[in-house]
Short mmCIF file of C-alpha atoms in Angstrom, two decimals:
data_model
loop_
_atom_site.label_atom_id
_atom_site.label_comp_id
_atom_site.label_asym_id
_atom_site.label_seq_id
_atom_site.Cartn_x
_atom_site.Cartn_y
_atom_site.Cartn_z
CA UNK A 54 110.17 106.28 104.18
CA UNK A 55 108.71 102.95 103.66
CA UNK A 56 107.28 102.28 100.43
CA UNK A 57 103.44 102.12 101.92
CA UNK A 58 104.07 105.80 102.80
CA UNK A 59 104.24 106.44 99.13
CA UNK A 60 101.08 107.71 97.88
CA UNK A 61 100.53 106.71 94.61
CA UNK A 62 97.50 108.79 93.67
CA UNK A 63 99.52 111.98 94.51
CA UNK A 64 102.17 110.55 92.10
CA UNK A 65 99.76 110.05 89.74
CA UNK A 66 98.37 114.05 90.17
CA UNK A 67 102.07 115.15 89.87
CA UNK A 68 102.66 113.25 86.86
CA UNK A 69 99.77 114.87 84.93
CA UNK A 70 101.00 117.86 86.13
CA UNK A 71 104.43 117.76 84.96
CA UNK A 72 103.19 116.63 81.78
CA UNK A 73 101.18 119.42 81.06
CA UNK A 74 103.34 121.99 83.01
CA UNK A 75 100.23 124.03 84.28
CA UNK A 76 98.25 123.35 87.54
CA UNK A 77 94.57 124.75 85.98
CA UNK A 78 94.87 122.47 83.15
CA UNK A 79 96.14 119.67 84.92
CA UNK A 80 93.18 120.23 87.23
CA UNK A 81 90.44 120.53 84.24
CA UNK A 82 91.76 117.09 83.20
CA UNK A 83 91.78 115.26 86.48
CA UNK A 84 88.12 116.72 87.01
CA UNK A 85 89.91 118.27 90.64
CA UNK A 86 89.79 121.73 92.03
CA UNK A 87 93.10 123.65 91.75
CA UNK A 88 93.16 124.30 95.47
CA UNK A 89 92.74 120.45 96.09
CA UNK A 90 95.70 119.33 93.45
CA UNK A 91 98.53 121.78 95.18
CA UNK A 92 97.48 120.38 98.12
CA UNK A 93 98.24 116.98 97.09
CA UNK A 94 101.12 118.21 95.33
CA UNK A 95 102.30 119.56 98.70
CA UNK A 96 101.80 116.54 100.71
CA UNK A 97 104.04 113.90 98.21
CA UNK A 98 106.76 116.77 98.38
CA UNK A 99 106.23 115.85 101.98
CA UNK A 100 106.77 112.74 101.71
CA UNK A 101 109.67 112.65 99.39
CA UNK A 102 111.56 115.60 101.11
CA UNK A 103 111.61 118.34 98.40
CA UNK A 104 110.28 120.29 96.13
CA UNK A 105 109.27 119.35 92.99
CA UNK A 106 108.13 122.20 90.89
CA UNK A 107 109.39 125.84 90.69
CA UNK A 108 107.57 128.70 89.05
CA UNK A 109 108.76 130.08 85.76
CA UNK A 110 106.47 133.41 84.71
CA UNK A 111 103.26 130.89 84.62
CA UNK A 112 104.66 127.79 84.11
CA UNK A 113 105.72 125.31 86.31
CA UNK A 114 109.60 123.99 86.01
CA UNK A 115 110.81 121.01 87.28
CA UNK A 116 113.18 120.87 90.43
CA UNK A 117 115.97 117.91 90.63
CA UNK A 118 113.90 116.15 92.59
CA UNK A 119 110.91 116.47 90.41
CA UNK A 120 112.94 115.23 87.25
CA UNK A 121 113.98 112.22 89.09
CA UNK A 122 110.26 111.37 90.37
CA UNK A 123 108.85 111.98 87.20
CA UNK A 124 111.37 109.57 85.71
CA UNK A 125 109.93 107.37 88.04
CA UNK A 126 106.47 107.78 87.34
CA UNK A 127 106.62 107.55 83.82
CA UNK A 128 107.66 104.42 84.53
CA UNK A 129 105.52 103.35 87.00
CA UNK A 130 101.99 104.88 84.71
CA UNK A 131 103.49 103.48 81.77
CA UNK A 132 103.67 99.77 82.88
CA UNK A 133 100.29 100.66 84.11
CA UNK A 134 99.14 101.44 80.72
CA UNK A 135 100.61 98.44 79.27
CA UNK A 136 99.30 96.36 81.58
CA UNK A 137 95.36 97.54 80.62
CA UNK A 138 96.32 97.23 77.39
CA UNK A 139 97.97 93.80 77.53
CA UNK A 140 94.71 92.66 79.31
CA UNK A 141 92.32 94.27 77.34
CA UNK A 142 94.22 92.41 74.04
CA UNK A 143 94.00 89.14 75.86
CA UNK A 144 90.41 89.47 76.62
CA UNK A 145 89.85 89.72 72.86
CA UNK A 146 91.78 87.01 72.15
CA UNK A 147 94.66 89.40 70.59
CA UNK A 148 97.98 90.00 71.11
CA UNK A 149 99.06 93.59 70.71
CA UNK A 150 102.75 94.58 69.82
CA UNK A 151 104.05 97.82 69.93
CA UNK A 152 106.61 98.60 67.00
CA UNK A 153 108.31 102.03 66.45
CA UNK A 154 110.57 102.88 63.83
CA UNK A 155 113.22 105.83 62.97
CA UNK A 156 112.02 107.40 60.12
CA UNK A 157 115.37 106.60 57.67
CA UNK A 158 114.67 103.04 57.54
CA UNK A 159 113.17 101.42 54.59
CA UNK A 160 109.67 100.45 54.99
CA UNK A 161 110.66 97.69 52.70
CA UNK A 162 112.81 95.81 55.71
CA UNK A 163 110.23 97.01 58.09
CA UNK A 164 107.87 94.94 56.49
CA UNK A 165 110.07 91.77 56.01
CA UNK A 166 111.41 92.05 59.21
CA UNK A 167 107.83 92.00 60.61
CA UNK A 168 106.23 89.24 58.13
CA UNK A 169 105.77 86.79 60.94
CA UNK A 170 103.42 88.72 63.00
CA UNK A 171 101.79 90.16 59.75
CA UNK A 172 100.93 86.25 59.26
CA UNK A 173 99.84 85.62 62.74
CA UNK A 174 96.28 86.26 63.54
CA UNK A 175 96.79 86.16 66.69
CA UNK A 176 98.58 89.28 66.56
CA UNK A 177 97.64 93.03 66.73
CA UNK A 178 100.14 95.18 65.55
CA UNK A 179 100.85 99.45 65.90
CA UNK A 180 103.23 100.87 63.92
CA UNK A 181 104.51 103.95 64.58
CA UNK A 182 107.60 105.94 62.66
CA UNK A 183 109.40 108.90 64.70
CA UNK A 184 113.22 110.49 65.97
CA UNK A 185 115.04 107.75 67.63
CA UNK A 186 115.40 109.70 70.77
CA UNK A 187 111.76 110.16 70.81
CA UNK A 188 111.09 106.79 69.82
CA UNK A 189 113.75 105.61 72.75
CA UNK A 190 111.21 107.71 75.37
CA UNK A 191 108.28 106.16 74.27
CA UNK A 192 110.34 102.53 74.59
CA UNK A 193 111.35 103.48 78.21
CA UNK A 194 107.55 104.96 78.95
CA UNK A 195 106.68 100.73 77.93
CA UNK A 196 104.53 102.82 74.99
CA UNK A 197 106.40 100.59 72.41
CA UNK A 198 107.93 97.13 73.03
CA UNK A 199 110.95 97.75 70.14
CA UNK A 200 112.13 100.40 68.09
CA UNK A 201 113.83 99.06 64.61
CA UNK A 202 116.90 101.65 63.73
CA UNK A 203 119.75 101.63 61.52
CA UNK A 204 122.00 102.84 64.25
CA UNK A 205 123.42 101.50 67.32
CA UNK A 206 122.43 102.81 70.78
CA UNK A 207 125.35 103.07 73.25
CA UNK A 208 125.24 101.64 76.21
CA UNK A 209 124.12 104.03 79.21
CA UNK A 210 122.81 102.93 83.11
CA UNK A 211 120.47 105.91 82.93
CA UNK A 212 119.17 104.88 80.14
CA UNK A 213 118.66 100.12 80.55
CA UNK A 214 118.68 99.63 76.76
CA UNK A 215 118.99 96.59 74.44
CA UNK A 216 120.31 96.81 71.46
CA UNK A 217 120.66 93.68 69.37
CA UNK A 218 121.88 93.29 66.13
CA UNK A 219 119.94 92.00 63.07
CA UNK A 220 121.50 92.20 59.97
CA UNK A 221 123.93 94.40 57.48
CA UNK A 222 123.12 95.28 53.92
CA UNK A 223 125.83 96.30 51.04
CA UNK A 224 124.79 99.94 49.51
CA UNK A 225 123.87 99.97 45.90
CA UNK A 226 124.29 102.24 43.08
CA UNK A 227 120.66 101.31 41.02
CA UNK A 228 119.30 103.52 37.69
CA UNK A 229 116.36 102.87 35.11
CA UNK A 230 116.47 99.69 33.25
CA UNK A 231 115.96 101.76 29.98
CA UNK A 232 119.36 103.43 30.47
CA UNK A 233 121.81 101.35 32.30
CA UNK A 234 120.75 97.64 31.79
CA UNK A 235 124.03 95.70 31.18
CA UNK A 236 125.99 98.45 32.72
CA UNK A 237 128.15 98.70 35.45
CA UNK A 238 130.12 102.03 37.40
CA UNK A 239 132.73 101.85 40.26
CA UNK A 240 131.21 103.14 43.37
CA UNK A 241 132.49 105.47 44.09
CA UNK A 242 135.17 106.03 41.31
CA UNK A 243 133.19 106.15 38.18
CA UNK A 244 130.45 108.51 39.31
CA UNK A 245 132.27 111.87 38.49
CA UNK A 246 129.60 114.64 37.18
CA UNK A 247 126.91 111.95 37.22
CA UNK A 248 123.54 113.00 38.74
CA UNK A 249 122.88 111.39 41.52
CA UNK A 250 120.21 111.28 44.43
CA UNK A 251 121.01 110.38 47.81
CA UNK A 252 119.86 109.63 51.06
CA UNK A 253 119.75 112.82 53.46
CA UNK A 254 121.99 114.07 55.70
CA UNK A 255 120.26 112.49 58.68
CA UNK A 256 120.89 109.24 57.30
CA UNK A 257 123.98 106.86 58.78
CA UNK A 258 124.94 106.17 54.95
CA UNK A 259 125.83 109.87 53.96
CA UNK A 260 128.53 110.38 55.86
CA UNK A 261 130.11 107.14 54.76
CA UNK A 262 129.20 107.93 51.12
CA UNK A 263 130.74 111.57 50.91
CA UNK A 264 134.00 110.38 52.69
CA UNK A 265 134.75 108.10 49.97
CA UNK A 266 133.72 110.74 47.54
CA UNK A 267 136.14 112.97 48.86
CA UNK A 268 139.01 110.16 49.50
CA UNK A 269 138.55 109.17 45.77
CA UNK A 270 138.31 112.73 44.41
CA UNK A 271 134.67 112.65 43.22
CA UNK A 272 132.30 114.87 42.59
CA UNK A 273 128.81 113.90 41.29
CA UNK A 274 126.44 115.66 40.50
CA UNK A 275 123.56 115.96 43.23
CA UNK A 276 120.26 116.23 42.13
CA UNK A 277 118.05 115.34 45.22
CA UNK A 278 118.94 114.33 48.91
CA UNK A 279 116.07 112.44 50.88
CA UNK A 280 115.82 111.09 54.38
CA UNK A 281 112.52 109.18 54.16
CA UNK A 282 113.35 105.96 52.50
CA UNK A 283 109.66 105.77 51.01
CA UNK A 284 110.45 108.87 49.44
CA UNK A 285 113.96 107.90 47.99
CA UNK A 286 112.22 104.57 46.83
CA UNK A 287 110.14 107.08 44.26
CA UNK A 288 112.68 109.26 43.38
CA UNK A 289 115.00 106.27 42.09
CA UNK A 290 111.94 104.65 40.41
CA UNK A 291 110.52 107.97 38.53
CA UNK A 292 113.31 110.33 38.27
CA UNK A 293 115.84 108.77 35.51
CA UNK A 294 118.65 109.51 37.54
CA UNK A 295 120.93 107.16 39.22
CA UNK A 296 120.37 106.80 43.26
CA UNK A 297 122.48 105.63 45.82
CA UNK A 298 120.59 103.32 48.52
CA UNK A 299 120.24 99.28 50.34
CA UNK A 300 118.65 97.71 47.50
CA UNK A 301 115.95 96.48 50.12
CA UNK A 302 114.04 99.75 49.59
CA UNK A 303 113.57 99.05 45.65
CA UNK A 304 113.41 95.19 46.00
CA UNK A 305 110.13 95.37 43.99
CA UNK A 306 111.81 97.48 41.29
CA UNK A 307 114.17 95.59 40.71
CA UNK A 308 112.16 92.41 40.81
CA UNK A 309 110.00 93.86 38.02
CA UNK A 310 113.08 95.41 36.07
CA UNK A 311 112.08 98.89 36.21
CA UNK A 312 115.78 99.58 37.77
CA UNK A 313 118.68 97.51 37.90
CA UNK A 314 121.84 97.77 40.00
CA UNK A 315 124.48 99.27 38.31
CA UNK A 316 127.34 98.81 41.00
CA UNK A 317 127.79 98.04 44.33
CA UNK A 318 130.06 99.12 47.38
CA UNK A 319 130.76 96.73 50.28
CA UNK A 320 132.51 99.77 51.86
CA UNK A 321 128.76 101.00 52.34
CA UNK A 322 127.12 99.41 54.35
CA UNK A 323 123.90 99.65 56.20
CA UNK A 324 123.39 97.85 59.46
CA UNK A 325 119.72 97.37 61.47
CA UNK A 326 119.13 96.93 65.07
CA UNK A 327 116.41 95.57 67.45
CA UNK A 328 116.18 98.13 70.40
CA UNK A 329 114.29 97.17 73.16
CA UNK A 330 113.92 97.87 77.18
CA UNK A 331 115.64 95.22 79.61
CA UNK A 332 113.05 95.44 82.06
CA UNK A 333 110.00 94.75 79.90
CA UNK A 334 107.10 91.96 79.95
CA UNK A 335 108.37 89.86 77.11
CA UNK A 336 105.94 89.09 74.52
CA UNK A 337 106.43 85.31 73.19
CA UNK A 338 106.09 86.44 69.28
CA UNK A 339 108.26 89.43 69.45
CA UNK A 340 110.92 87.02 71.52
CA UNK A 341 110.70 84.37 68.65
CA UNK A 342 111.01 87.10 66.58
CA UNK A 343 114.17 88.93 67.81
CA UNK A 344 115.73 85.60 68.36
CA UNK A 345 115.41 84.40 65.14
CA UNK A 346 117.23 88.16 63.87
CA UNK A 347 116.66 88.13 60.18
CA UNK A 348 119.49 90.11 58.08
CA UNK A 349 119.21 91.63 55.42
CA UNK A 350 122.68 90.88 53.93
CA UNK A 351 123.90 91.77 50.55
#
């Protein structure tokens, strides 16, 4: 089949109705008779050579075939999308860029990683916070241009990833000012029966941080465990206990002295990555921007 053959309005009709897995609603949304989308339906399964749905009580499942087409088509209606939105931006004189983040990562090095565009205005920007694997989707749908993380995606053909690099940061041990000022603890040694609060199990730092617990033969005492690093950032400030976290997410605490960092560990460490799509239309700011690769280091 030659790709002329390829009807891209049918594609388009199976698309919407894989997304929403039933044929009437699918059809109430396109504005179509049923009748008239199977038939279209019918004639790309033609043209590609198989099925591509399979009935499940009164849903519609996905054949091989249609997971691979609708792999394609996301694809193919996403760049679409970015491409009415990229020209819709320029025609206001804007520049629109996409950024997701996981939802572990401080909002603190969110927004210093993202200054520069936050100073251009030139620049539109959506921010969006999420899973990494369903940020990742919405990277390779071209519905985000880079996802921030604090862990590394591996390298997979099925998936054409980038994943670059931008910075490390040393783990801290911080408390109230009132209490600790002028004091300092052994991370992990010194924090036997202490009460503590901690990022959540979600988060790439736990696992380091109960592993040295363990090898050191610690037990503290925890008090709270929190995966959103907004949330954590309030808990250190308000609770009186000691917290365990990158010192970017209480930079302004510290800064005004309402905590101070009682000991550090470079055997914690938290490390931040640039994810985007290989095959993407490259925005000149976000390039500058992801060449440039601020760290955090601490």
């Amino acid at each position: 089949m030659q790709i002329e053959q390829l009807n891209f309005h049918h594609l388009f009709y199976f698309w919407r109705v894989a997304k929403t897995g039933h044929l009437t609603r699918a059809a109430e949304e396109l504005h179509v008779s049923q009748s008239a989308l199977s038939s279209q339906i019918r004639q790309l399964e033609d043209r590609l050579g198989g099925a591509l749905f399979e009935r499940s009580g009164r849903r519609l499942v996905l054949t091989e075939t249609g997971q691979m087409a609708l792999s394609y088509a996301e694809t193919i209606f996403g760049l679409g999308q970015e491409l009415i939105g990229r020209l819709e931006g320029r025609r206001g004189g804007m520049e629109r860029v996409r950024v997701g983040s996981v939802a572990t990562l401080s909002r603190n090095y969110q927004e210093n990683w993202l200054r520069p565009l936050l100073a251009d205005p030139s620049v539109t920007l959506t921010l969006e916070s999420g899973g990494l694997d369903e940020l990742l989707q919405r990277l390779l749908r071209h519905q985000l241009d880079v996802v921030l993380a604090n862990d590394a995606v591996p390298a997979d053909p099925d998936r054409p990833l980038h994943c670059r690099f931008l910075g490390r940061q040393a783990i801290s041990l911080v408390g109230p000012a009132a209490v600790w000022q002028g004091r300092t603890l052994r991370l992990p040694e010194d924090l036997q029966g202490l009460e503590l609060a901690l990022p959540g199990p979600r988060h790439t730092l736990r696992a380091q941080f109960d592993a040295l617990c363990v090898a050191a033969g610690v037990t503290p005492r925890l008090r709270a465990e929190v995966d959103d690093m907004a949330m954590l950032r309030l808990v250190a400030r308000d609770s009186g206990w000691l917290t365990v976290l990158p010192e970017v997410v209480v930079q302004d605490e510290l800064r005004s002295g309402v905590l101070v960092t009682v000991g550090r560990s470079t055997r914690l460490q938290e490390n931040f990555f640039a994810i985007t799509t290989l095959h993407r239309h490259r925005l000149e700011r976000l390039e500058r921007l992801l060449a440039a690769s601020p760290a955090a280091e601490g």
